[in-house]
Amino acid sequence: MHWFCPTNPNTWYLSHPALPKKCLGGKTQNPNESLNSLIWKFCPKTIGSSLQIAGIAANLATSVFNDGNQILITILEKFSLKINRNVCVSLAERDNRRIFTSRQRRLESSFEARRAKKIKKSKEIELFQEQEGIPYDPGAF
């Protein structure tokens, strides 16, 4: 903790050691993060884009987030673009794959397997840190 951090017991700060432990159980991805992920797929941060392009990417991502990839067909038709069968099939497959993956992740067995894998990995990291020491500690001053 540094002198910028509030001293009130009802406040929190990002470098507090207990804060990352709240995220260990999983379920930390929220809808806003999913939407942000879609936006950056349409408009990657690595490629410089104008504000107008970022706005278009945000609108496309919001449409896909709410209605699935099939909405892209409607958008392309509004621009009087010809859409062949392969585009329709490809977008339908994407939506079906997304729905299937979502259903698989909701299954209790799948959830338990992911949780066990995450716990195993965190134990490996702890063991490594005990052996090697912590080379970098984010938020430490």
mmCIF file of C-alpha atoms in Angstrom:
data_model
loop_
_atom_site.group_PDB
_atom_site.id
_atom_site.type_symbol
_atom_site.label_atom_id
_atom_site.label_comp_id
_atom_site.label_asym_id
_atom_site.label_seq_id
_atom_site.Cartn_x
_atom_site.Cartn_y
_atom_site.Cartn_z
ATOM 1 C CA MET A 1 0.000 0.000 0.000
ATOM 2 C CA HIS A 2 1.296 3.454 -0.812
ATOM 3 C CA TRP A 3 0.336 6.914 0.322
ATOM 4 C CA PHE A 4 -2.186 7.332 -2.542
ATOM 5 C CA CYS A 5 -4.338 4.490 -1.185
ATOM 6 C CA PRO A 6 -7.251 5.487 1.028
ATOM 7 C CA THR A 7 -6.924 4.507 4.668
ATOM 8 C CA ASN A 8 -10.631 4.039 5.265
ATOM 9 C CA PRO A 9 -11.395 0.357 6.126
ATOM 10 C CA ASN A 10 -14.385 0.378 3.740
ATOM 11 C CA THR A 11 -12.210 1.054 0.679
ATOM 12 C CA TRP A 12 -10.056 -1.267 -1.399
ATOM 13 C CA TYR A 13 -7.029 -0.934 -3.617
ATOM 14 C CA LEU A 14 -5.843 -3.013 -6.565
ATOM 15 C CA SER A 15 -2.541 -4.142 -5.091
ATOM 16 C CA HIS A 16 -4.124 -5.661 -1.984
ATOM 17 C CA PRO A 17 -3.025 -9.329 -1.723
ATOM 18 C CA ALA A 18 -6.563 -10.573 -0.999
ATOM 19 C CA LEU A 19 -8.080 -9.033 -4.138
ATOM 20 C CA PRO A 20 -6.855 -11.618 -6.712
ATOM 21 C CA LYS A 21 -8.086 -14.450 -4.482
ATOM 22 C CA LYS A 22 -11.648 -13.329 -5.173
ATOM 23 C CA CYS A 23 -11.170 -14.362 -8.813
ATOM 24 C CA LEU A 24 -9.744 -17.845 -8.195
ATOM 25 C CA GLY A 25 -13.097 -19.652 -8.292
ATOM 26 C CA GLY A 26 -13.744 -18.654 -11.885
ATOM 27 C CA LYS A 27 -16.890 -16.987 -13.215
ATOM 28 C CA THR A 28 -15.031 -13.688 -13.552
ATOM 29 C CA GLN A 29 -16.006 -13.056 -17.179
ATOM 30 C CA ASN A 30 -18.986 -10.759 -17.312
ATOM 31 C CA PRO A 31 -21.079 -9.637 -20.295
ATOM 32 C CA ASN A 32 -19.178 -6.345 -20.589
ATOM 33 C CA GLU A 33 -15.882 -8.198 -21.006
ATOM 34 C CA SER A 34 -17.470 -10.453 -23.647
ATOM 35 C CA LEU A 35 -18.700 -7.429 -25.570
ATOM 36 C CA ASN A 36 -15.266 -5.799 -25.299
ATOM 37 C CA SER A 37 -13.721 -8.972 -26.685
ATOM 38 C CA LEU A 38 -16.039 -8.803 -29.693
ATOM 39 C CA ILE A 39 -15.262 -5.132 -30.273
ATOM 40 C CA TRP A 40 -11.524 -5.840 -30.357
ATOM 41 C CA LYS A 41 -12.085 -8.699 -32.822
ATOM 42 C CA PHE A 42 -13.647 -6.206 -35.239
ATOM 43 C CA CYS A 43 -11.138 -3.452 -34.450
ATOM 44 C CA PRO A 44 -7.856 -4.864 -33.039
ATOM 45 C CA LYS A 45 -5.830 -2.650 -30.732
ATOM 46 C CA THR A 46 -2.670 -3.525 -32.646
ATOM 47 C CA ILE A 47 -3.936 -1.762 -35.770
ATOM 48 C CA GLY A 48 -4.380 1.976 -35.561
ATOM 49 C CA SER A 49 -7.981 2.936 -36.264
ATOM 50 C CA SER A 50 -9.928 6.154 -36.341
ATOM 51 C CA LEU A 51 -12.736 7.001 -33.972
ATOM 52 C CA GLN A 52 -15.220 6.344 -36.770
ATOM 53 C CA ILE A 53 -13.863 2.815 -37.341
ATOM 54 C CA ALA A 54 -13.954 2.119 -33.601
ATOM 55 C CA GLY A 55 -17.578 3.290 -33.529
ATOM 56 C CA ILE A 56 -18.503 1.005 -36.416
ATOM 57 C CA ALA A 57 -16.741 -1.891 -34.680
ATOM 58 C CA ALA A 58 -18.657 -1.169 -31.472
ATOM 59 C CA ASN A 59 -21.973 -1.119 -33.360
ATOM 60 C CA LEU A 60 -21.187 -4.375 -35.193
ATOM 61 C CA ALA A 61 -20.039 -6.051 -31.992
ATOM 62 C CA THR A 62 -23.184 -4.966 -30.155
ATOM 63 C CA SER A 63 -25.352 -6.355 -32.958
ATOM 64 C CA VAL A 64 -23.501 -9.681 -32.990
ATOM 65 C CA PHE A 65 -23.530 -9.848 -29.186
ATOM 66 C CA ASN A 66 -27.306 -9.333 -29.054
ATOM 67 C CA ASP A 67 -28.477 -11.217 -32.162
ATOM 68 C CA GLY A 68 -25.675 -13.572 -33.194
ATOM 69 C CA ASN A 69 -23.633 -13.654 -36.384
ATOM 70 C CA GLN A 70 -26.750 -13.978 -38.568
ATOM 71 C CA ILE A 71 -27.347 -10.238 -38.106
ATOM 72 C CA LEU A 72 -24.324 -9.611 -40.337
ATOM 73 C CA ILE A 73 -26.347 -10.921 -43.299
ATOM 74 C CA THR A 74 -28.996 -8.275 -42.678
ATOM 75 C CA ILE A 75 -26.341 -5.577 -42.380
ATOM 76 C CA LEU A 76 -24.668 -6.652 -45.636
ATOM 77 C CA GLU A 77 -28.049 -6.695 -47.404
ATOM 78 C CA LYS A 78 -28.706 -3.101 -46.255
ATOM 79 C CA PHE A 79 -25.588 -2.112 -48.207
ATOM 80 C CA SER A 80 -26.995 -3.919 -51.289
ATOM 81 C CA LEU A 81 -24.180 -6.458 -51.232
ATOM 82 C CA LYS A 82 -24.719 -9.878 -52.760
ATOM 83 C CA ILE A 83 -24.428 -12.664 -50.238
ATOM 84 C CA ASN A 84 -23.703 -16.170 -51.418
ATOM 85 C CA ARG A 85 -24.704 -19.407 -49.757
ATOM 86 C CA ASN A 86 -21.243 -19.966 -48.234
ATOM 87 C CA VAL A 87 -21.504 -16.791 -46.153
ATOM 88 C CA CYS A 88 -24.893 -17.816 -44.777
ATOM 89 C CA VAL A 89 -23.701 -21.340 -43.967
ATOM 90 C CA SER A 90 -20.502 -20.058 -42.359
ATOM 91 C CA LEU A 91 -22.339 -17.585 -40.120
ATOM 92 C CA ALA A 92 -24.922 -20.213 -39.148
ATOM 93 C CA GLU A 93 -22.110 -22.627 -38.243
ATOM 94 C CA ARG A 94 -20.463 -19.949 -36.096
ATOM 95 C CA ASP A 95 -23.688 -19.345 -34.200
ATOM 96 C CA ASN A 96 -24.306 -23.076 -33.753
ATOM 97 C CA ARG A 97 -20.742 -23.592 -32.518
ATOM 98 C CA ARG A 98 -21.110 -20.710 -30.054
ATOM 99 C CA ILE A 99 -24.398 -22.122 -28.717
ATOM 100 C CA PHE A 100 -22.939 -25.638 -28.445
ATOM 101 C CA THR A 101 -19.860 -24.364 -26.603
ATOM 102 C CA SER A 102 -22.036 -22.334 -24.265
ATOM 103 C CA ARG A 103 -24.179 -25.373 -23.445
ATOM 104 C CA GLN A 104 -21.103 -27.535 -22.879
ATOM 105 C CA ARG A 105 -19.616 -24.982 -20.490
ATOM 106 C CA ARG A 106 -22.851 -24.866 -18.521
ATOM 107 C CA LEU A 107 -22.706 -28.591 -17.783
ATOM 108 C CA GLU A 108 -21.681 -29.377 -14.221
ATOM 109 C CA SER A 109 -19.096 -31.956 -15.337
ATOM 110 C CA SER A 110 -17.464 -29.452 -17.653
ATOM 111 C CA PHE A 111 -17.440 -26.822 -14.925
ATOM 112 C CA GLU A 112 -15.832 -29.231 -12.450
ATOM 113 C CA ALA A 113 -13.177 -30.274 -14.990
ATOM 114 C CA ARG A 114 -12.268 -26.632 -15.695
ATOM 115 C CA ARG A 115 -12.180 -25.873 -11.986
ATOM 116 C CA ALA A 116 -9.934 -28.890 -11.279
ATOM 117 C CA LYS A 117 -7.599 -27.838 -14.099
ATOM 118 C CA LYS A 118 -7.446 -24.283 -12.749
ATOM 119 C CA ILE A 119 -6.739 -25.501 -9.196
ATOM 120 C CA LYS A 120 -4.004 -27.835 -10.483
ATOM 121 C CA LYS A 121 -2.383 -25.000 -12.414
ATOM 122 C CA SER A 122 -2.526 -22.629 -9.428
ATOM 123 C CA LYS A 123 -0.897 -25.302 -7.236
ATOM 124 C CA GLU A 124 1.864 -25.732 -9.823
ATOM 125 C CA ILE A 125 2.431 -21.976 -9.835
ATOM 126 C CA GLU A 126 2.540 -21.879 -6.026
ATOM 127 C CA LEU A 127 5.060 -24.744 -5.985
ATOM 128 C CA PHE A 128 7.193 -22.979 -8.580
ATOM 129 C CA GLN A 129 7.072 -19.745 -6.579
ATOM 130 C CA GLU A 130 8.122 -21.592 -3.430
ATOM 131 C CA GLN A 131 11.086 -23.105 -5.271
ATOM 132 C CA GLU A 132 12.157 -20.092 -7.295
ATOM 133 C CA GLY A 133 10.758 -17.137 -5.396
ATOM 134 C CA ILE A 134 8.498 -14.456 -6.828
ATOM 135 C CA PRO A 135 10.390 -12.674 -9.636
ATOM 136 C CA TYR A 136 7.689 -10.055 -10.183
ATOM 137 C CA ASP A 137 4.944 -8.914 -7.879
ATOM 138 C CA PRO A 138 2.377 -6.643 -9.547
ATOM 139 C CA GLY A 139 1.376 -3.718 -7.391
ATOM 140 C CA ALA A 140 4.260 -4.203 -4.980
ATOM 141 C CA PHE A 141 6.219 -1.092 -4.107
#
